[in-house]
Short mmCIF file of C-alpha atoms (C1' of nucleotides) in Angstrom, two decimals:
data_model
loop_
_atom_site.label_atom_id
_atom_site.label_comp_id
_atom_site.label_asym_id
_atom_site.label_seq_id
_atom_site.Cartn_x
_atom_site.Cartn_y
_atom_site.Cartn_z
CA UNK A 396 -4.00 17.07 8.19
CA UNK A 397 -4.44 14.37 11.18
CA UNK A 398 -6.85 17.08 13.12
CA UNK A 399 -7.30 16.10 16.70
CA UNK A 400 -6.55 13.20 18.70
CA UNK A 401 -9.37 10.70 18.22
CA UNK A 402 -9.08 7.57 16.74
CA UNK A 403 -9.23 8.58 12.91
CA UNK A 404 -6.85 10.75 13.49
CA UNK A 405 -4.37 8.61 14.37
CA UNK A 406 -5.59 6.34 11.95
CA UNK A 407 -4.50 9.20 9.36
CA UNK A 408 -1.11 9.49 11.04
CA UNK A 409 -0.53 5.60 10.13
CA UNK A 410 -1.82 5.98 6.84
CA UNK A 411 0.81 8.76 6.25
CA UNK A 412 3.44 6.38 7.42
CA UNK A 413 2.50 3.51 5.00
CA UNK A 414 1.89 5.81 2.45
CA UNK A 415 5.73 6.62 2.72
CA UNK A 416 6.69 2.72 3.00
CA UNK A 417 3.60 1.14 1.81
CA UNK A 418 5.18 0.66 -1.57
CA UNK A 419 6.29 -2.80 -2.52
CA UNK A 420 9.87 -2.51 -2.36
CA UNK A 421 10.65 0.73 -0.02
CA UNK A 422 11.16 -2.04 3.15
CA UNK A 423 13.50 -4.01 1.06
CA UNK A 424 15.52 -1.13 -0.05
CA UNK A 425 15.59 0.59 3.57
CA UNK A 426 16.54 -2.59 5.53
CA UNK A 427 19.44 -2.74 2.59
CA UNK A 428 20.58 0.55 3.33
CA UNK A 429 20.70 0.34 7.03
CA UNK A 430 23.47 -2.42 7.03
CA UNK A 431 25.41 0.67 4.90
CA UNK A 432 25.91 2.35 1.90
CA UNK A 433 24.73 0.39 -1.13
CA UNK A 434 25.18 0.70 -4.58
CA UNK A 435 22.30 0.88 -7.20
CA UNK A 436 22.91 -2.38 -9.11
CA UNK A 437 23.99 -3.95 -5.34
CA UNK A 438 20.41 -2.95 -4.66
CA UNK A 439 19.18 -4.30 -8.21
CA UNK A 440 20.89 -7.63 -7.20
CA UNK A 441 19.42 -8.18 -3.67
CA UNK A 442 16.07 -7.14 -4.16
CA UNK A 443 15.16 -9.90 -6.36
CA UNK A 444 12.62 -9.29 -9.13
CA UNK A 445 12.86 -5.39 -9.00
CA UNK A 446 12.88 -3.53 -12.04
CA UNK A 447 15.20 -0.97 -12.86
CA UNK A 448 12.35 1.49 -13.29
CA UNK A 449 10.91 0.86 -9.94
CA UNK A 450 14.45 0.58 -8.02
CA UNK A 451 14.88 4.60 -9.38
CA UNK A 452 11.25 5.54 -8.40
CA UNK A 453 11.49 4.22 -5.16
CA UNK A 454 14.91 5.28 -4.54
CA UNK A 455 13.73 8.71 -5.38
CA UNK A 456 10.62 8.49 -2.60
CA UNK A 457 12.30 7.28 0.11
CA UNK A 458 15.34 9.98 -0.94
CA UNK A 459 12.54 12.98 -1.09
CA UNK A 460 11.21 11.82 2.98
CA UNK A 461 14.84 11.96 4.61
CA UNK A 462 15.05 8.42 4.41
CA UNK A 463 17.50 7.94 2.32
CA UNK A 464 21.02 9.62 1.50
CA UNK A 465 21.93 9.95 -1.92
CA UNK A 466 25.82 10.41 -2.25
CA UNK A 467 27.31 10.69 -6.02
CA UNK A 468 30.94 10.61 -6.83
CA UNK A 469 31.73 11.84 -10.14
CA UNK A 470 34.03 9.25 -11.21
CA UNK A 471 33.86 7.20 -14.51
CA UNK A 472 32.06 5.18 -14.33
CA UNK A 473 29.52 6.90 -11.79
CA UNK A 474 29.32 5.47 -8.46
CA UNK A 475 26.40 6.53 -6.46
CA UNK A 476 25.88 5.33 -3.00
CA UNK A 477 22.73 5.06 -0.79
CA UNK A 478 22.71 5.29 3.04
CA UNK A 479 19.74 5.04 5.36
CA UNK A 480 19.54 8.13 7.65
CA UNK A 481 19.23 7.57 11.79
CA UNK A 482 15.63 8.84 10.97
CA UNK A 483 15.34 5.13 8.89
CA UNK A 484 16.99 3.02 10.89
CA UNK A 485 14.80 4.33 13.64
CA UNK A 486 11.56 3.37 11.50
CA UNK A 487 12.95 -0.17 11.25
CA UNK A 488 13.62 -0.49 14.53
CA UNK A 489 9.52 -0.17 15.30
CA UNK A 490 8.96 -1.98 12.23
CA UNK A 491 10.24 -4.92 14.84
CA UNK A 492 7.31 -4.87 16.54
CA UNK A 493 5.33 -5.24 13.55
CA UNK A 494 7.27 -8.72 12.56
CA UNK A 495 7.05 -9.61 16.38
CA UNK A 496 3.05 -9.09 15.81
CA UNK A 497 3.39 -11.11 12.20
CA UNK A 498 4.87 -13.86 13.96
CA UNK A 499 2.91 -14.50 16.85
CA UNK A 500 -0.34 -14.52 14.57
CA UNK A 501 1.11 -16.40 11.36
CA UNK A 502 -0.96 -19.49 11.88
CA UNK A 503 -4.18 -17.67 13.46
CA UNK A 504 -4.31 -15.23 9.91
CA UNK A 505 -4.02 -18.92 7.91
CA UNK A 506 -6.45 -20.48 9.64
CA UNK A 507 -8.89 -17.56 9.65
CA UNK A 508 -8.07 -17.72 5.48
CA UNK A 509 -8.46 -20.97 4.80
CA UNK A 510 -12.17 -21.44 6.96
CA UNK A 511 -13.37 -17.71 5.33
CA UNK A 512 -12.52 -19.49 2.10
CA UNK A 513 -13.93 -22.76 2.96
CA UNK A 514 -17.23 -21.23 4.07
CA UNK A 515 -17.42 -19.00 0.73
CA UNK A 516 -16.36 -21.79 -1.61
CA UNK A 517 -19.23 -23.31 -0.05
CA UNK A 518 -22.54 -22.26 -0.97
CA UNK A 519 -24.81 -22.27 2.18
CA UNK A 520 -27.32 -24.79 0.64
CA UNK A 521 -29.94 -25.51 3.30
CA UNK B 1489 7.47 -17.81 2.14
CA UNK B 1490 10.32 -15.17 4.24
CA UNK B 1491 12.85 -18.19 4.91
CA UNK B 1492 15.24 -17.65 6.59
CA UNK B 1493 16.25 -14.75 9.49
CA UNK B 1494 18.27 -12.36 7.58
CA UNK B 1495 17.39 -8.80 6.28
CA UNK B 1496 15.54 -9.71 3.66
CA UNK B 1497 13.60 -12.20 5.31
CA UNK B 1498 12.19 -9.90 8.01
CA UNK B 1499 11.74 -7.09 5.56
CA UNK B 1500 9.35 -10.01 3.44
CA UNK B 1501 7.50 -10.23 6.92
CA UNK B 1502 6.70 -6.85 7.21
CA UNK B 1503 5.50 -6.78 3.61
CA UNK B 1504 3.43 -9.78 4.58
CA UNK B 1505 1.64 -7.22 7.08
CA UNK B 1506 1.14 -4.33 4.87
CA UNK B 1507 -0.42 -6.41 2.26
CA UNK B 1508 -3.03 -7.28 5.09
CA UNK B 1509 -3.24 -3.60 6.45
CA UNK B 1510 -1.89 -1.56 3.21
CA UNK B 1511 -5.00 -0.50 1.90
CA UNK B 1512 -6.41 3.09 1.97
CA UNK B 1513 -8.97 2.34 4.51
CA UNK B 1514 -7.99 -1.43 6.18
CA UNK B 1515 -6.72 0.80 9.12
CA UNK B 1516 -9.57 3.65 10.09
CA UNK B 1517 -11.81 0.42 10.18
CA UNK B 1518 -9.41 -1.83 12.07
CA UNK B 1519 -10.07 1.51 14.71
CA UNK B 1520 -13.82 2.06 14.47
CA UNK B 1521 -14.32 -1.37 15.14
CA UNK B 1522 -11.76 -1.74 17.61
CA UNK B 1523 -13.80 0.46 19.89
CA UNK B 1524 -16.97 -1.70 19.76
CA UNK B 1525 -19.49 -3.44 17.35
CA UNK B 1526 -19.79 -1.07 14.30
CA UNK B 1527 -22.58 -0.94 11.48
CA UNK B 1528 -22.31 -0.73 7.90
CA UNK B 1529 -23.68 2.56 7.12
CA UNK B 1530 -22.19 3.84 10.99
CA UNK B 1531 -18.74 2.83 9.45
CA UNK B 1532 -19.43 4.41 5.89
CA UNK B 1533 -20.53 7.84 7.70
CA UNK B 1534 -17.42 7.61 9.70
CA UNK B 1535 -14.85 7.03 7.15
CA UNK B 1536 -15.52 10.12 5.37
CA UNK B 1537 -15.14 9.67 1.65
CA UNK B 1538 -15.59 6.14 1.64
CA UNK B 1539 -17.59 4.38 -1.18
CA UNK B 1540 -19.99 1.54 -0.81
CA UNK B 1541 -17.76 -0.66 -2.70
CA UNK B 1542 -14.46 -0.19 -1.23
CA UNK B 1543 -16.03 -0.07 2.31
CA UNK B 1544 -17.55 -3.82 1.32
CA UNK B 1545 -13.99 -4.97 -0.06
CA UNK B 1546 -12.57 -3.76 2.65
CA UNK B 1547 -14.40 -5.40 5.52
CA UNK B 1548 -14.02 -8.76 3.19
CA UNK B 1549 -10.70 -8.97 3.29
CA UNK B 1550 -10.09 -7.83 7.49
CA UNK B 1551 -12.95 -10.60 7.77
CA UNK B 1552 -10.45 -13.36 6.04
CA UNK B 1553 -7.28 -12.46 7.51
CA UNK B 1554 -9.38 -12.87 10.81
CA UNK B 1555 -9.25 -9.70 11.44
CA UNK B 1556 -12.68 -8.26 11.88
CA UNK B 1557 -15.59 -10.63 12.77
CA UNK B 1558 -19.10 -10.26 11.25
CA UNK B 1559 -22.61 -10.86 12.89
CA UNK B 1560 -25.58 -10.87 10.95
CA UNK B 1561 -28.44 -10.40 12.73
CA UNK B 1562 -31.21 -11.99 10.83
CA UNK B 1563 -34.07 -9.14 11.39
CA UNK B 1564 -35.96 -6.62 8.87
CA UNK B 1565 -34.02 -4.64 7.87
CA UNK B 1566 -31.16 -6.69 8.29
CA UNK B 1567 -28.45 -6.09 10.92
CA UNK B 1568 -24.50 -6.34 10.52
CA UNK B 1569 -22.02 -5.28 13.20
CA UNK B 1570 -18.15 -5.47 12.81
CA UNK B 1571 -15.83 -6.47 15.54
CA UNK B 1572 -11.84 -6.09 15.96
CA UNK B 1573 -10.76 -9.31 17.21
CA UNK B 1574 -8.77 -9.55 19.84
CA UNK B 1575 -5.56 -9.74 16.99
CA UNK B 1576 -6.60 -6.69 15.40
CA UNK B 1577 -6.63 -5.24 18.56
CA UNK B 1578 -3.37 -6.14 19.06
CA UNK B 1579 -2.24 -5.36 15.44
CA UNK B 1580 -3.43 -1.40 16.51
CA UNK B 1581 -1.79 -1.45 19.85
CA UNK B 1582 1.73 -2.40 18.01
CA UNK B 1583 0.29 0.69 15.19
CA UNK B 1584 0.72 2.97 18.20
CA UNK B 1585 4.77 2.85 17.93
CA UNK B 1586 4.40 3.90 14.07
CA UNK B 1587 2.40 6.88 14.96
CA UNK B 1588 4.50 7.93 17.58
CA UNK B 1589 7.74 7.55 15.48
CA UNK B 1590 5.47 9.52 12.69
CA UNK B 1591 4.97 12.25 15.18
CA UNK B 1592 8.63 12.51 16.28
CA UNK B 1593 9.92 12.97 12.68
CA UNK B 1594 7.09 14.94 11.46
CA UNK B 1595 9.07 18.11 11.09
CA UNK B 1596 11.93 16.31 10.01
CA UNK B 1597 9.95 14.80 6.86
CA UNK B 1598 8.11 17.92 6.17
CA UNK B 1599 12.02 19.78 5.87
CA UNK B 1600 13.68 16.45 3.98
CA UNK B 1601 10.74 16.98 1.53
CA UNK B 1602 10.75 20.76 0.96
CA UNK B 1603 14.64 20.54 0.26
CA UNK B 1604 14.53 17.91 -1.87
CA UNK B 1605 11.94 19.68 -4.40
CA UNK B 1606 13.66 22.82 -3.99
CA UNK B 1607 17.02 21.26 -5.09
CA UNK B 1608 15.03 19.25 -8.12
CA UNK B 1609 13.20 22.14 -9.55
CA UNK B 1610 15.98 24.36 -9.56
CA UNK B 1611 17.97 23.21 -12.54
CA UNK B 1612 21.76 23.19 -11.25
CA UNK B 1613 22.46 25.57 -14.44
CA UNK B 1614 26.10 26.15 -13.16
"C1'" DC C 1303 -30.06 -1.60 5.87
"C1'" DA C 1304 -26.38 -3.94 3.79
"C1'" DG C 1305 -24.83 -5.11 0.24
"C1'" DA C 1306 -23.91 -6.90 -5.17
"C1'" DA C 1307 -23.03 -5.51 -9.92
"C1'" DT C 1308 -21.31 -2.64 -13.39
"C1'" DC C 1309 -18.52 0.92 -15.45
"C1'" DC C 1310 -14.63 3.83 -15.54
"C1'" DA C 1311 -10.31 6.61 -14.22
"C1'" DC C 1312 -6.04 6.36 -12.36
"C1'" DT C 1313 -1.96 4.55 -10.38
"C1'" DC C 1314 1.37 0.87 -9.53
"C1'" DG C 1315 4.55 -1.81 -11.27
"C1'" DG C 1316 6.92 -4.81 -15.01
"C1'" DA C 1317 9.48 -5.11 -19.62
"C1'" DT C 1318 12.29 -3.09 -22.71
"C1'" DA C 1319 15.35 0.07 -25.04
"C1'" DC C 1320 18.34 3.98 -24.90
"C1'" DT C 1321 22.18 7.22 -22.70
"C1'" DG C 1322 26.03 10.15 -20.29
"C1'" DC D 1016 27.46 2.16 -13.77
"C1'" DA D 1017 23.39 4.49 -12.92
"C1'" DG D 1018 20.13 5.89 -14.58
"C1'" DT D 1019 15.96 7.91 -18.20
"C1'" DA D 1020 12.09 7.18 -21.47
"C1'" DT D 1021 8.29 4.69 -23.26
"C1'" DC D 1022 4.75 1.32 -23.47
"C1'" DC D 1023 1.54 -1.74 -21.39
"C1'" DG D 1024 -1.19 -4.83 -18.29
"C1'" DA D 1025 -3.20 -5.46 -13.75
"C1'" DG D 1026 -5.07 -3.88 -9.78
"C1'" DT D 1027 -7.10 -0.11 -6.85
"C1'" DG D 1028 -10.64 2.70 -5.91
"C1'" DG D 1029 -14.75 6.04 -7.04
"C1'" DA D 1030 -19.66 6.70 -8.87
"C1'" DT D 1031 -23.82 4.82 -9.78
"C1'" DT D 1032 -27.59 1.58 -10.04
"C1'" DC D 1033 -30.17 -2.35 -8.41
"C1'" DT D 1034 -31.96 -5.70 -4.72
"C1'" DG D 1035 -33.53 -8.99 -0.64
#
DNA sequence: CAGAATCCACTCGGATACTG
DNA sequence: CAGTATCCGAGTGGATTCTG
């Protein structure tokens, strides 16, 4: 897959990326996870509104691409730790230059919104 | 929305941006049209696989976030070209440091992946 | 040519209840 | 504590048909 070196196919490399952090909370959880290990309910807590269901799905994902480390310690109760591997924290690091981009066009994406919306609201009488 | 300057907050920012760019084809169209004016049916024979509909939805939504601009040419048969703006070109340019980090850890992904279903379909029976 | 409209399949993600 | 299992609604995206 990603045959060549044209534009669509690095267009399919990026896709690949977001497919493997595209989801809604894999960000969350990998920012988390760089700071150190974290805890599953730790995680629960700070990423607020996640549900248990997508916490474990996610957790899996990010697990299955390197991302992630899973460490379990067979106590009672279980404690299981995540860790972000360098591989992550790398990926955060140019994830930087995404917020950098974010930020510098914040207001420019708004305005763009609010006159596309204006101008559609608005039915083109005459 | 993303108050603040802690994890959390930058991790919402970089949500913010894959909202705009998440989709399955926002990005091979941010690139066609980053290289010049593109048509409609141009861009649906490039994107290979693309439907009418999604390629319409698409282009709506780059167009509101300011992303792509539209010019219809008023002729018979009509006329529609597509244009990065100068953001979106700048959105691709910052795109560049994903693929690379993609292409660095390709191997390392592929491996992380093909242990990780090894280990989960063998049933630790011991 | 550049879409709009309609229908449908599938996946994502939330809520809830149960378990070792 | 750290999940798993089940159900369900909403949104995403494909296929097809129709039109100025």
């Amino acid at each position: 897959m990603c045959i060549g070196d044209g534009a669509q196919a690095r267009a399919c490399t990026v896709r690949q990326v977001l497919d493997r952090i595209g989801g809604k909370w894999s960000i969350g959880i990998v920012v988390e996870a760089s700071q150190g290990p974290v805890r599953f309910t730790e995680l629960e807590r700070r990423l607020d509104g996640i549900s248990r269901r997508m916490l474990t799905l996610t957790l899996r994902n990010l697990e299955r691409d390197g991302l992630l480390e899973r460490t379990v310690y067979p106590t009672v109760p279980p404690k299981v730790e995540y860790t972000a591997t360098p591989m992550a924290a790398e990926l955060y690091e140019t994830l930087v230059t995404l917020t950098n981009w974010a930020e510098r066009h914040r207001d420019e994406i708004a305005t763009a919104r609010a006159e596309y919306d204006a101008r559609e609201s608005t039915v083109p009488a005459g």
